[in-house]
Each structure stands twice: as C-alpha cells, then as structure tokens.
Amino acid sequence: CHSVIKSKGLTAKAVAVLLPILGSSWIFGVLAVNDHAMVFQYMFAIFNSLQGFFIFLFHCLLNSEVRAAFKHKTKVWSLTSSSIRNINVKPFNSDIMTGNRPGTTPTKMNNWDKSTNSANRIDLSAV
C-alpha cells in the first residue's frame, strides 16, 4: 500500500514537471498559425528545440534521487579504476613462464620459448 502511494506521488511529480515543459511550447505553436506572427514561430521552434535540455535539467539534474545515484556510481567508478591501477603487473618473464609459481612444478622451456622472437609470446601473469 505504501509503495502504491509513493509511486503515485512520483508520477504526479513527473507530470507536474513535464507538463509545463511539453505544453508551453505548444502555446506558441497555436499562436504561430498567423502569417504575421513570425515571432511566435521562432519562439515555438526555440522552445521545441530546448525541450530535451529542460527535461534533462528538471527531471535528471535537479532530482535528488538521480544525483544520489550518480554520486554512488561515480564513487564505484573511482574505486574500480583505482583498483585497476593498483594491480601488481609482473614483468614479461613472470612466474608462469619460469615455472616458479607456488603449487606448480618447474618446466623446461624449449629453444623456441627462449628465442628473441617475442612477437608470439603472451603474458599470462594477470590470469
């Protein structure tokens, strides 16, 4: 019951914000039907082109819930990016390539692996 009342309140708030934004331009549209009303035609075109911006401004930027969600998401992004930067990247000659990784036995590398042709080598240290 409480969620139904909350959703009706959010719907009423959205209608109260969006109706003037979407309806105000059409006032100028109705007044622009006369050939001598060039000013109203320009106002109609300007307000129609700015509807998306006003919807973004009033429905997203000025909405406290959207701002809180954006702050939370940017905090998650910053934590994720800082943890990616802090990963200890091993050099190419890693433990996997030398066989010194704990729990594994050292393997003898064949001549191809020791060659200077490193174009076909893959660094598996991050795996």
PDB file of C-alpha atoms in Angstrom:
ATOM      1  CA  CYS A   1       0.000   0.000   0.000  1.00  0.00           C
ATOM      2  CA  HIS A   2       2.871   2.343   0.876  1.00  0.00           C
ATOM      3  CA  SER A   3       4.655   1.613  -2.414  1.00  0.00           C
ATOM      4  CA  VAL A   4       1.494   2.392  -4.399  1.00  0.00           C
ATOM      5  CA  ILE A   5       1.149   5.766  -2.697  1.00  0.00           C
ATOM      6  CA  LYS A   6       4.846   6.505  -3.269  1.00  0.00           C
ATOM      7  CA  SER A   7       4.624   5.573  -6.960  1.00  0.00           C
ATOM      8  CA  LYS A   8       1.536   7.777  -7.411  1.00  0.00           C
ATOM      9  CA  GLY A   9       3.397  10.650  -5.770  1.00  0.00           C
ATOM     10  CA  LEU A  10       6.391  10.184  -8.075  1.00  0.00           C
ATOM     11  CA  THR A  11       4.075  10.047 -11.077  1.00  0.00           C
ATOM     12  CA  ALA A  12       2.329  13.255 -10.012  1.00  0.00           C
ATOM     13  CA  LYS A  13       5.707  14.951  -9.545  1.00  0.00           C
ATOM     14  CA  ALA A  14       6.842  13.843 -13.018  1.00  0.00           C
ATOM     15  CA  VAL A  15       3.611  15.103 -14.581  1.00  0.00           C
ATOM     16  CA  ALA A  16       3.921  18.413 -12.728  1.00  0.00           C
ATOM     17  CA  VAL A  17       7.447  18.870 -14.098  1.00  0.00           C
ATOM     18  CA  LEU A  18       6.949  17.567 -17.629  1.00  0.00           C
ATOM     19  CA  LEU A  19       3.538  19.046 -18.481  1.00  0.00           C
ATOM     20  CA  PRO A  20       4.649  22.699 -18.423  1.00  0.00           C
ATOM     21  CA  ILE A  21       7.823  21.847 -20.326  1.00  0.00           C
ATOM     22  CA  LEU A  22       5.990  19.983 -23.070  1.00  0.00           C
ATOM     23  CA  GLY A  23       2.888  22.215 -23.095  1.00  0.00           C
ATOM     24  CA  SER A  24       4.432  25.686 -23.035  1.00  0.00           C
ATOM     25  CA  SER A  25       5.904  25.390 -26.498  1.00  0.00           C
ATOM     26  CA  TRP A  26       2.527  24.479 -27.950  1.00  0.00           C
ATOM     27  CA  ILE A  27       1.069  27.740 -26.679  1.00  0.00           C
ATOM     28  CA  PHE A  28       3.454  29.451 -29.077  1.00  0.00           C
ATOM     29  CA  GLY A  29       2.571  26.840 -31.708  1.00  0.00           C
ATOM     30  CA  VAL A  30      -1.107  27.772 -31.547  1.00  0.00           C
ATOM     31  CA  LEU A  31      -0.281  31.468 -31.701  1.00  0.00           C
ATOM     32  CA  ALA A  32       2.075  30.890 -34.672  1.00  0.00           C
ATOM     33  CA  VAL A  33      -0.648  29.952 -37.188  1.00  0.00           C
ATOM     34  CA  ASN A  34      -0.953  33.526 -38.436  1.00  0.00           C
ATOM     35  CA  ASP A  35       1.368  34.611 -41.262  1.00  0.00           C
ATOM     36  CA  HIS A  36       2.133  37.859 -39.432  1.00  0.00           C
ATOM     37  CA  ALA A  37       3.262  36.084 -36.249  1.00  0.00           C
ATOM     38  CA  MET A  38       6.871  35.407 -37.140  1.00  0.00           C
ATOM     39  CA  VAL A  39       7.961  35.977 -33.522  1.00  0.00           C
ATOM     40  CA  PHE A  40       5.665  33.184 -32.297  1.00  0.00           C
ATOM     41  CA  GLN A  41       7.005  30.832 -34.967  1.00  0.00           C
ATOM     42  CA  TYR A  42      10.561  31.458 -33.794  1.00  0.00           C
ATOM     43  CA  MET A  43       9.545  31.056 -30.143  1.00  0.00           C
ATOM     44  CA  PHE A  44       7.794  27.787 -30.998  1.00  0.00           C
ATOM     45  CA  ALA A  45      10.904  26.488 -32.774  1.00  0.00           C
ATOM     46  CA  ILE A  46      13.239  27.575 -29.961  1.00  0.00           C
ATOM     47  CA  PHE A  47      11.121  26.068 -27.182  1.00  0.00           C
ATOM     48  CA  ASN A  48      10.653  22.812 -29.097  1.00  0.00           C
ATOM     49  CA  SER A  49      14.400  22.506 -29.659  1.00  0.00           C
ATOM     50  CA  LEU A  50      15.107  23.087 -25.950  1.00  0.00           C
ATOM     51  CA  GLN A  51      12.571  20.561 -24.617  1.00  0.00           C
ATOM     52  CA  GLY A  52      15.158  17.798 -24.285  1.00  0.00           C
ATOM     53  CA  PHE A  53      17.513  20.082 -22.389  1.00  0.00           C
ATOM     54  CA  PHE A  54      14.761  21.196 -19.991  1.00  0.00           C
ATOM     55  CA  ILE A  55      13.666  17.592 -19.399  1.00  0.00           C
ATOM     56  CA  PHE A  56      17.272  16.656 -18.641  1.00  0.00           C
ATOM     57  CA  LEU A  57      17.664  19.677 -16.367  1.00  0.00           C
ATOM     58  CA  PHE A  58      14.464  19.349 -14.338  1.00  0.00           C
ATOM     59  CA  HIS A  59      13.914  15.601 -14.423  1.00  0.00           C
ATOM     60  CA  CYS A  60      17.556  14.478 -14.007  1.00  0.00           C
ATOM     61  CA  LEU A  61      19.907  17.154 -12.695  1.00  0.00           C
ATOM     62  CA  LEU A  62      17.520  18.716 -10.203  1.00  0.00           C
ATOM     63  CA  ASN A  63      16.184  15.353  -8.987  1.00  0.00           C
ATOM     64  CA  SER A  64      17.816  14.406  -5.686  1.00  0.00           C
ATOM     65  CA  GLU A  65      17.421  10.666  -6.300  1.00  0.00           C
ATOM     66  CA  VAL A  66      19.178  10.857  -9.658  1.00  0.00           C
ATOM     67  CA  ARG A  67      22.002  12.952  -8.184  1.00  0.00           C
ATOM     68  CA  ALA A  68      22.455  10.468  -5.314  1.00  0.00           C
ATOM     69  CA  ALA A  69      22.578   7.549  -7.760  1.00  0.00           C
ATOM     70  CA  PHE A  70      25.102   9.422  -9.930  1.00  0.00           C
ATOM     71  CA  LYS A  71      27.317  10.157  -6.905  1.00  0.00           C
ATOM     72  CA  HIS A  72      27.170   6.492  -5.922  1.00  0.00           C
ATOM     73  CA  LYS A  73      28.030   5.385  -9.451  1.00  0.00           C
ATOM     74  CA  THR A  74      30.973   7.787  -9.724  1.00  0.00           C
ATOM     75  CA  LYS A  75      32.272   6.522  -6.380  1.00  0.00           C
ATOM     76  CA  VAL A  76      32.073   2.945  -7.689  1.00  0.00           C
ATOM     77  CA  TRP A  77      33.813   4.003 -10.904  1.00  0.00           C
ATOM     78  CA  SER A  78      36.621   5.711  -8.994  1.00  0.00           C
ATOM     79  CA  LEU A  79      37.089   2.694  -6.732  1.00  0.00           C
ATOM     80  CA  THR A  80      37.144   0.384  -9.739  1.00  0.00           C
ATOM     81  CA  SER A  81      39.616   2.500 -11.670  1.00  0.00           C
ATOM     82  CA  SER A  82      41.908   2.905  -8.647  1.00  0.00           C
ATOM     83  CA  SER A  83      41.894  -0.840  -8.027  1.00  0.00           C
ATOM     84  CA  ILE A  84      42.757  -1.473 -11.681  1.00  0.00           C
ATOM     85  CA  ARG A  85      45.676   0.954 -11.392  1.00  0.00           C
ATOM     86  CA  ASN A  86      46.924  -0.782  -8.241  1.00  0.00           C
ATOM     87  CA  ILE A  87      47.135  -4.275  -9.739  1.00  0.00           C
ATOM     88  CA  ASN A  88      50.687  -5.538  -9.442  1.00  0.00           C
ATOM     89  CA  VAL A  89      51.676  -6.126 -13.044  1.00  0.00           C
ATOM     90  CA  LYS A  90      54.554  -8.557 -13.306  1.00  0.00           C
ATOM     91  CA  PRO A  91      57.253  -8.255 -15.945  1.00  0.00           C
ATOM     92  CA  PHE A  92      57.131 -10.419 -19.039  1.00  0.00           C
ATOM     93  CA  ASN A  93      59.431 -13.036 -17.576  1.00  0.00           C
ATOM     94  CA  SER A  94      56.826 -13.898 -14.966  1.00  0.00           C
ATOM     95  CA  ASP A  95      56.465 -16.802 -12.582  1.00  0.00           C
ATOM     96  CA  ILE A  96      54.188 -18.583 -15.029  1.00  0.00           C
ATOM     97  CA  MET A  97      56.814 -18.507 -17.763  1.00  0.00           C
ATOM     98  CA  THR A  98      59.655 -19.664 -15.473  1.00  0.00           C
ATOM     99  CA  GLY A  99      57.572 -22.239 -13.605  1.00  0.00           C
ATOM    100  CA  ASN A 100      58.284 -20.724 -10.186  1.00  0.00           C
ATOM    101  CA  ARG A 101      54.657 -20.179  -9.317  1.00  0.00           C
ATOM    102  CA  PRO A 102      53.640 -21.741  -5.982  1.00  0.00           C
ATOM    103  CA  GLY A 103      51.879 -25.075  -6.417  1.00  0.00           C
ATOM    104  CA  THR A 104      53.433 -25.772  -9.815  1.00  0.00           C
ATOM    105  CA  THR A 105      56.483 -27.676 -10.874  1.00  0.00           C
ATOM    106  CA  PRO A 106      59.176 -26.007 -12.949  1.00  0.00           C
ATOM    107  CA  THR A 107      59.109 -26.999 -16.596  1.00  0.00           C
ATOM    108  CA  LYS A 108      61.967 -26.902 -19.018  1.00  0.00           C
ATOM    109  CA  MET A 109      61.423 -24.374 -21.779  1.00  0.00           C
ATOM    110  CA  ASN A 110      62.278 -25.450 -25.309  1.00  0.00           C
ATOM    111  CA  ASN A 111      64.523 -23.445 -27.637  1.00  0.00           C
ATOM    112  CA  TRP A 112      61.624 -21.635 -29.306  1.00  0.00           C
ATOM    113  CA  ASP A 113      60.456 -20.195 -25.979  1.00  0.00           C
ATOM    114  CA  LYS A 114      63.938 -18.853 -25.229  1.00  0.00           C
ATOM    115  CA  SER A 115      64.358 -17.212 -28.599  1.00  0.00           C
ATOM    116  CA  THR A 116      64.424 -13.481 -29.112  1.00  0.00           C
ATOM    117  CA  ASN A 117      61.267 -13.708 -31.219  1.00  0.00           C
ATOM    118  CA  SER A 118      58.859 -12.407 -28.592  1.00  0.00           C
ATOM    119  CA  ALA A 119      56.090 -11.448 -31.006  1.00  0.00           C
ATOM    120  CA  ASN A 120      54.251 -14.708 -30.371  1.00  0.00           C
ATOM    121  CA  ARG A 121      54.639 -14.716 -26.584  1.00  0.00           C
ATOM    122  CA  ILE A 122      51.679 -13.915 -24.386  1.00  0.00           C
ATOM    123  CA  ASP A 123      51.964 -12.534 -20.868  1.00  0.00           C
ATOM    124  CA  LEU A 124      49.687 -14.663 -18.701  1.00  0.00           C
ATOM    125  CA  SER A 125      50.694 -13.074 -15.391  1.00  0.00           C
ATOM    126  CA  ALA A 126      47.319 -11.382 -14.940  1.00  0.00           C
ATOM    127  CA  VAL A 127      45.411 -14.649 -15.344  1.00  0.00           C
TER     128      VAL A 127
END
